[in-house]
Structure formats: C-alpha cells, structure tokens
GROMACS .gro file of C-alpha atoms in nm:
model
  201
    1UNK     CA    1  26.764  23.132   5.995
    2UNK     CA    2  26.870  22.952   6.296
    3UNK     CA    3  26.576  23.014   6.521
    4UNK     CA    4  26.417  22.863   6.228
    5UNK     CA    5  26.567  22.580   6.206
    6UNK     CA    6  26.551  22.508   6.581
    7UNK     CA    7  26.193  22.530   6.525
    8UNK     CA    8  26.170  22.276   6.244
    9UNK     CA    9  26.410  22.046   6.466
   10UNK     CA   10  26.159  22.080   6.817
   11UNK     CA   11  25.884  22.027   6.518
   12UNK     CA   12  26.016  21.674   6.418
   13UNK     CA   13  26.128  21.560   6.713
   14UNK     CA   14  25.737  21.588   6.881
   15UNK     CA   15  25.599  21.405   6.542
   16UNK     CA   16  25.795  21.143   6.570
   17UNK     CA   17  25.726  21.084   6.925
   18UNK     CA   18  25.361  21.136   6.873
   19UNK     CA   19  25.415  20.862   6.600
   20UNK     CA   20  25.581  20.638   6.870
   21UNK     CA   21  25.274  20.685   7.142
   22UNK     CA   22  25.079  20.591   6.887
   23UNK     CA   23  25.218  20.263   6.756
   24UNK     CA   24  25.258  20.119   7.147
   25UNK     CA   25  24.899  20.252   7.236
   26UNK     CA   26  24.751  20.112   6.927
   27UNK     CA   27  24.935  19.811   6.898
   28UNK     CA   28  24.914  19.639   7.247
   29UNK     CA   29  25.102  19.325   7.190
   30UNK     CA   30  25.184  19.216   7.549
   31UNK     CA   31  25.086  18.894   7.756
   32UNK     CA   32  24.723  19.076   7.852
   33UNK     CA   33  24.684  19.077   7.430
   34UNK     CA   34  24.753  18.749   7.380
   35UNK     CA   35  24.624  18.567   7.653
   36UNK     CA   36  24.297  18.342   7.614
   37UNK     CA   37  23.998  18.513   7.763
   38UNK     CA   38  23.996  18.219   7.955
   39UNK     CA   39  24.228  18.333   8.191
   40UNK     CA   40  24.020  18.608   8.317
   41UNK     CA   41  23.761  18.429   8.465
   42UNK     CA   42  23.816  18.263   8.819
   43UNK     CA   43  23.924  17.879   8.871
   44UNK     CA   44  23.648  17.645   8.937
   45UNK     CA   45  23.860  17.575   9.280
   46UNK     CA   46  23.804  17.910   9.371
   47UNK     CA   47  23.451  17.899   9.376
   48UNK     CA   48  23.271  17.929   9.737
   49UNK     CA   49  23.184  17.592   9.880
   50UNK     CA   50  22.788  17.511   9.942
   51UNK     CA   51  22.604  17.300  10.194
   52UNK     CA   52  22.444  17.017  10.117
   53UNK     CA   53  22.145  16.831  10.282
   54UNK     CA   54  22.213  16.473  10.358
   55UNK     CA   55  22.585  16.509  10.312
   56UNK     CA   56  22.557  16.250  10.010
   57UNK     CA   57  22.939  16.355   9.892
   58UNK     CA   58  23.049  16.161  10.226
   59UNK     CA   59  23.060  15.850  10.103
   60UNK     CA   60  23.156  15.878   9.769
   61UNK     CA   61  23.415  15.731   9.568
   62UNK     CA   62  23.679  15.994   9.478
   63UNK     CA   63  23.988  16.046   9.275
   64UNK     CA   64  24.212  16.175   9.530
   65UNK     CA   65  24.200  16.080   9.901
   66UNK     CA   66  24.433  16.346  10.006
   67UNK     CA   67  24.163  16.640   9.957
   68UNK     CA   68  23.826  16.641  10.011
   69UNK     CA   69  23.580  16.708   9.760
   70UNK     CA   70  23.389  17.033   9.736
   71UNK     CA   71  23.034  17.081   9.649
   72UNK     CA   72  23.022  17.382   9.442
   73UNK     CA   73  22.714  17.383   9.244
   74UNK     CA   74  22.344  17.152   9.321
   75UNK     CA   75  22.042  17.083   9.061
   76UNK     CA   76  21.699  16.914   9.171
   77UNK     CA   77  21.591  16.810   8.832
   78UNK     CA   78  21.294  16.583   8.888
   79UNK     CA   79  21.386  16.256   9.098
   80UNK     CA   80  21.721  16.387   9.061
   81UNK     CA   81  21.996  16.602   9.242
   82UNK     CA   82  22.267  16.685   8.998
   83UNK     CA   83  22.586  16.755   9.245
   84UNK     CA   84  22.924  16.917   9.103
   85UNK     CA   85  23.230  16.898   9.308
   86UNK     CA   86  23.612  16.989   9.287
   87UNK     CA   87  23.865  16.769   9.446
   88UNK     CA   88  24.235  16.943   9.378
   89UNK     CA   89  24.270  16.987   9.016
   90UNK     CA   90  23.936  16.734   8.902
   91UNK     CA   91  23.595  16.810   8.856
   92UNK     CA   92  23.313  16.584   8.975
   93UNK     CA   93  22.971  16.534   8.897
   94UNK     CA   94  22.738  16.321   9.153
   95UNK     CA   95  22.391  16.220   9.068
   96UNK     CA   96  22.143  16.072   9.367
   97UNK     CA   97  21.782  15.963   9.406
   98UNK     CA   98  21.667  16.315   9.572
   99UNK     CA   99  21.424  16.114   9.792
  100UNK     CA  100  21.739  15.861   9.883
  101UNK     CA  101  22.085  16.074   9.875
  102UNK     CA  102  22.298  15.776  10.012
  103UNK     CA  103  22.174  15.616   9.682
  104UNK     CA  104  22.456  15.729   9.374
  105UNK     CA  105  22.305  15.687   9.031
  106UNK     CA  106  22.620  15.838   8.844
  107UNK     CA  107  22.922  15.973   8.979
  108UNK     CA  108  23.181  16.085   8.750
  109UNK     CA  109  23.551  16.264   8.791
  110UNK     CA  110  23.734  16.444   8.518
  111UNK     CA  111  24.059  16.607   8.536
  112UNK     CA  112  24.113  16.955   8.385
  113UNK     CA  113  24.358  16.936   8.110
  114UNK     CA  114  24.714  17.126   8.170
  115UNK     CA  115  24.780  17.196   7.835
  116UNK     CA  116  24.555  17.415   7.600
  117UNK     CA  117  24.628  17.195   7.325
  118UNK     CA  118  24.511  16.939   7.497
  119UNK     CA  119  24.096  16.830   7.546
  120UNK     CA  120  23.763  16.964   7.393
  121UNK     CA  121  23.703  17.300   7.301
  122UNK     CA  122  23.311  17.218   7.298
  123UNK     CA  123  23.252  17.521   7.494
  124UNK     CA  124  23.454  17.847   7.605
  125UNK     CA  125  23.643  17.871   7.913
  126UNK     CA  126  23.829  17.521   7.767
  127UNK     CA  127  23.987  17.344   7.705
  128UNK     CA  128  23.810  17.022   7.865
  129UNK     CA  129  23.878  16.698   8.004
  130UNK     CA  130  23.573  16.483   7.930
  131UNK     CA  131  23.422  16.191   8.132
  132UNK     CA  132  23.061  16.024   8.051
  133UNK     CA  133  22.902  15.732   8.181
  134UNK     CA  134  22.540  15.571   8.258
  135UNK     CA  135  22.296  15.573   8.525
  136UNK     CA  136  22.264  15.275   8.767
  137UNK     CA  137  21.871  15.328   8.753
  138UNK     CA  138  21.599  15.222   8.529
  139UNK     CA  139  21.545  15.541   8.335
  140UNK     CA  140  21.802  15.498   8.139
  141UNK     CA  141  22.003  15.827   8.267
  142UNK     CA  142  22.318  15.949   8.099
  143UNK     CA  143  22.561  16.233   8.190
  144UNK     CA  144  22.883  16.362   8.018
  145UNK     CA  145  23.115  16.592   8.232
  146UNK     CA  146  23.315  16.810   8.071
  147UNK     CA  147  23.610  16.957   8.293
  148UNK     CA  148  23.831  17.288   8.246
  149UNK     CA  149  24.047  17.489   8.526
  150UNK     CA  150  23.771  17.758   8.491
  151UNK     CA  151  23.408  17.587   8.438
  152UNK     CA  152  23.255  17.281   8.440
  153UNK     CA  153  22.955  17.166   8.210
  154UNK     CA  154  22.727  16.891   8.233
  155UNK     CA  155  22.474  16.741   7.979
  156UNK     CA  156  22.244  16.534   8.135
  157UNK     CA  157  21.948  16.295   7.958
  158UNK     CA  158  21.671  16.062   8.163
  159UNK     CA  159  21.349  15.931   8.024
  160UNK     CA  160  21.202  16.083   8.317
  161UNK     CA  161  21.127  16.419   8.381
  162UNK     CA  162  21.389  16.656   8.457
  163UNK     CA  163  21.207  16.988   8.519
  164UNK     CA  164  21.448  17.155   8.789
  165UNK     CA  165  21.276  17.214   9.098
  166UNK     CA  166  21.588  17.393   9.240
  167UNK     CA  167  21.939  17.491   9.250
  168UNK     CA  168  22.215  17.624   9.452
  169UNK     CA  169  22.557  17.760   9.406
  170UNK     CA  170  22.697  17.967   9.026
  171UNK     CA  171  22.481  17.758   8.824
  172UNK     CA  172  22.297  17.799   8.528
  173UNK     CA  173  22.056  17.629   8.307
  174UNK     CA  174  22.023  17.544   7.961
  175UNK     CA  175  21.837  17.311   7.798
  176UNK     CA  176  21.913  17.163   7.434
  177UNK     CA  177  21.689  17.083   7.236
  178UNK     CA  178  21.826  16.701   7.093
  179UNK     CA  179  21.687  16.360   7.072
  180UNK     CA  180  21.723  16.268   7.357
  181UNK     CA  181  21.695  16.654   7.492
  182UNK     CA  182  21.930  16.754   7.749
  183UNK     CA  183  21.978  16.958   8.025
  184UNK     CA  184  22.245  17.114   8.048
  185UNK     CA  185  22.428  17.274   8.418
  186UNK     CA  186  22.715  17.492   8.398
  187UNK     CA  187  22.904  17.586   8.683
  188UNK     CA  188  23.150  17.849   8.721
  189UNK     CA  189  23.187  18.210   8.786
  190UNK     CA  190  22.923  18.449   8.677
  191UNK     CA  191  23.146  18.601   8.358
  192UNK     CA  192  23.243  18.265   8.251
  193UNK     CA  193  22.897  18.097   8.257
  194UNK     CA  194  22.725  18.413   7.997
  195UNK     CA  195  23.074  18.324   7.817
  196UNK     CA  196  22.914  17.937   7.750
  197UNK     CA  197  22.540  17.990   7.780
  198UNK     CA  198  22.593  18.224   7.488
  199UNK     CA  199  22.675  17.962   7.301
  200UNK     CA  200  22.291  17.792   7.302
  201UNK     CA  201  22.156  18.112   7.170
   0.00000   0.00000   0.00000
C-alpha cells in the first residue's frame, strides 16, 4: 500500500510540472511578446553611409549644426536625384537637378517621433513624423517625407518623367498607382523595407 501510494505521489507531482512547462512555454508573455515588430529591425542611423558624386549635401540647409548629415540612400529618377539623409535623430530628404547638384529643388527634414502614440502609422516600422513641401522648379514636383527611428519613406510626384535610372544604398522602389502617380523610395534595412513594400501588394 505504501509503495503505492509513493507512486501515485511521484505520479502527480511530474503532471503538474508538465502542466507548468507547458503554460510558460505556451504562453510567452515577456517584453520579446509584446514588443512592436518594429523594434527588431535596425535604426535608420545605423545604416552604412554612401558616397555621393558632387557632394550636393555640403551646402545644404540642415536641422542640426552639431552633426553632420548622412547620405544613406540615392534615386536618379529622371532629371532628378532623390537623396535621403540622417542628421542625429531626423530624417532628410534632398532633391537636385541631376545635371546641376548644387541646384536644391526640395529639401525636407522630419524628426522621428519618440513616442509610439505619437505620428502616422501610414506604413510599418512607424510610427512617423511627416514633412511635405513643393518643388522650386517648373514641373510642379512634390514630395512628402515620412520619418520613423527605423525607416524612412518618400512619395514623390513631377509632371516629368521619373523612370529611375539608378540607385544606391537599402533602397527600394514602389510605384503607386494615383492621380498624380507616385514613386515611392523606402529606405531602411532589408527586413524592414519587405515589412512596407508589402503593403503596395
């Protein structure tokens, strides 16, 4: 009788651990659960620098004159050349005549939002800080720059042709099909730009 009921006791005691392995396994609750997916993929700041020809970010109006900015990502679309740079915790966006790249068409600067109730949640790896403006040409060029800690993405419009003849850095290409239709360059690492190009699918 006693041997039995040592065996019943051993008995329990493994089915309620099993019961316990299971519940933590199964039931992952920690701060790798519930943290966005967004903080997997790596900071925009992070991203290796790139060389450009002409050096047009040298004379460029910037937010912050304590760091310099940071080309990270180049488009030739047309008579374009779509620039995005980081400067400390901003994104910026430079667009130049490609024949003339002292001449600045648009040049916008967005900071990323430090709060993730804060900004747009237009596309993933957000939230984003959001700056738009016109071009100083005739073709009646407009950008929007939308900024987050881990990607930036621009929408760009022209009445002149913007087939891309080129680009340089972790940048992809969409384009959206609107009125007027866009192009649209997102820059960030390789995980987090399938993450937003997904989204024109």
């Amino acid at each position: 009788m006693t041997r039995t009921t040592r065996k019943l006791v051993v008995g329990a005691a493994l089915f309620l651990s099993c019961i316990a392995c299971t519940a933590n396994s199964g039931g992952n609750t920690g701060p790798s659960a519930t943290a966005s997916s967004a903080d997997q993929f790596t900071p925009i700041n992070q991203l290796k620098s790139i060389s450009l020809d002409g050096d047009p970010l040298s004379e460029t109006e910037t937010s912050d004159t304590r760091e310099a900015p940071r080309a990270v990502g180049e488009v030739h679309a047309g008579h374009y050349r779509m620039i995005a740079y980081t400067q400390g915790s901003s994104c910026g966006l430079l667009v130049v005549d490609a024949k003339r790249s002292k001449r600045s068409l648009i040049n916008l600067v967005s900071a990323w939002p430090k709060d993730r109730s804060e900004g747009s949640q237009r596309y993933a790896a957000g939230p984003y800080g959001l700056a738009s403006g016109a071009g100083s040409d005739a073709s009646h060029s407009q950008a929007s720059l939308y900024c987050s800690e881990k990607a930036m993405v621009v929408e760009f419009t022209s009445r002149e042709d913007t087939s891309t003849a080129g680009q340089q850095g972790q940048v992809s290409l969409k384009e959206r099909q609107s009125e007027p239709a866009a192009l649209v360059m997102v820059v960030g690492s390789d995980d987090a730009r399938k993450k937003i190009t997904d989204h024109f699918k």
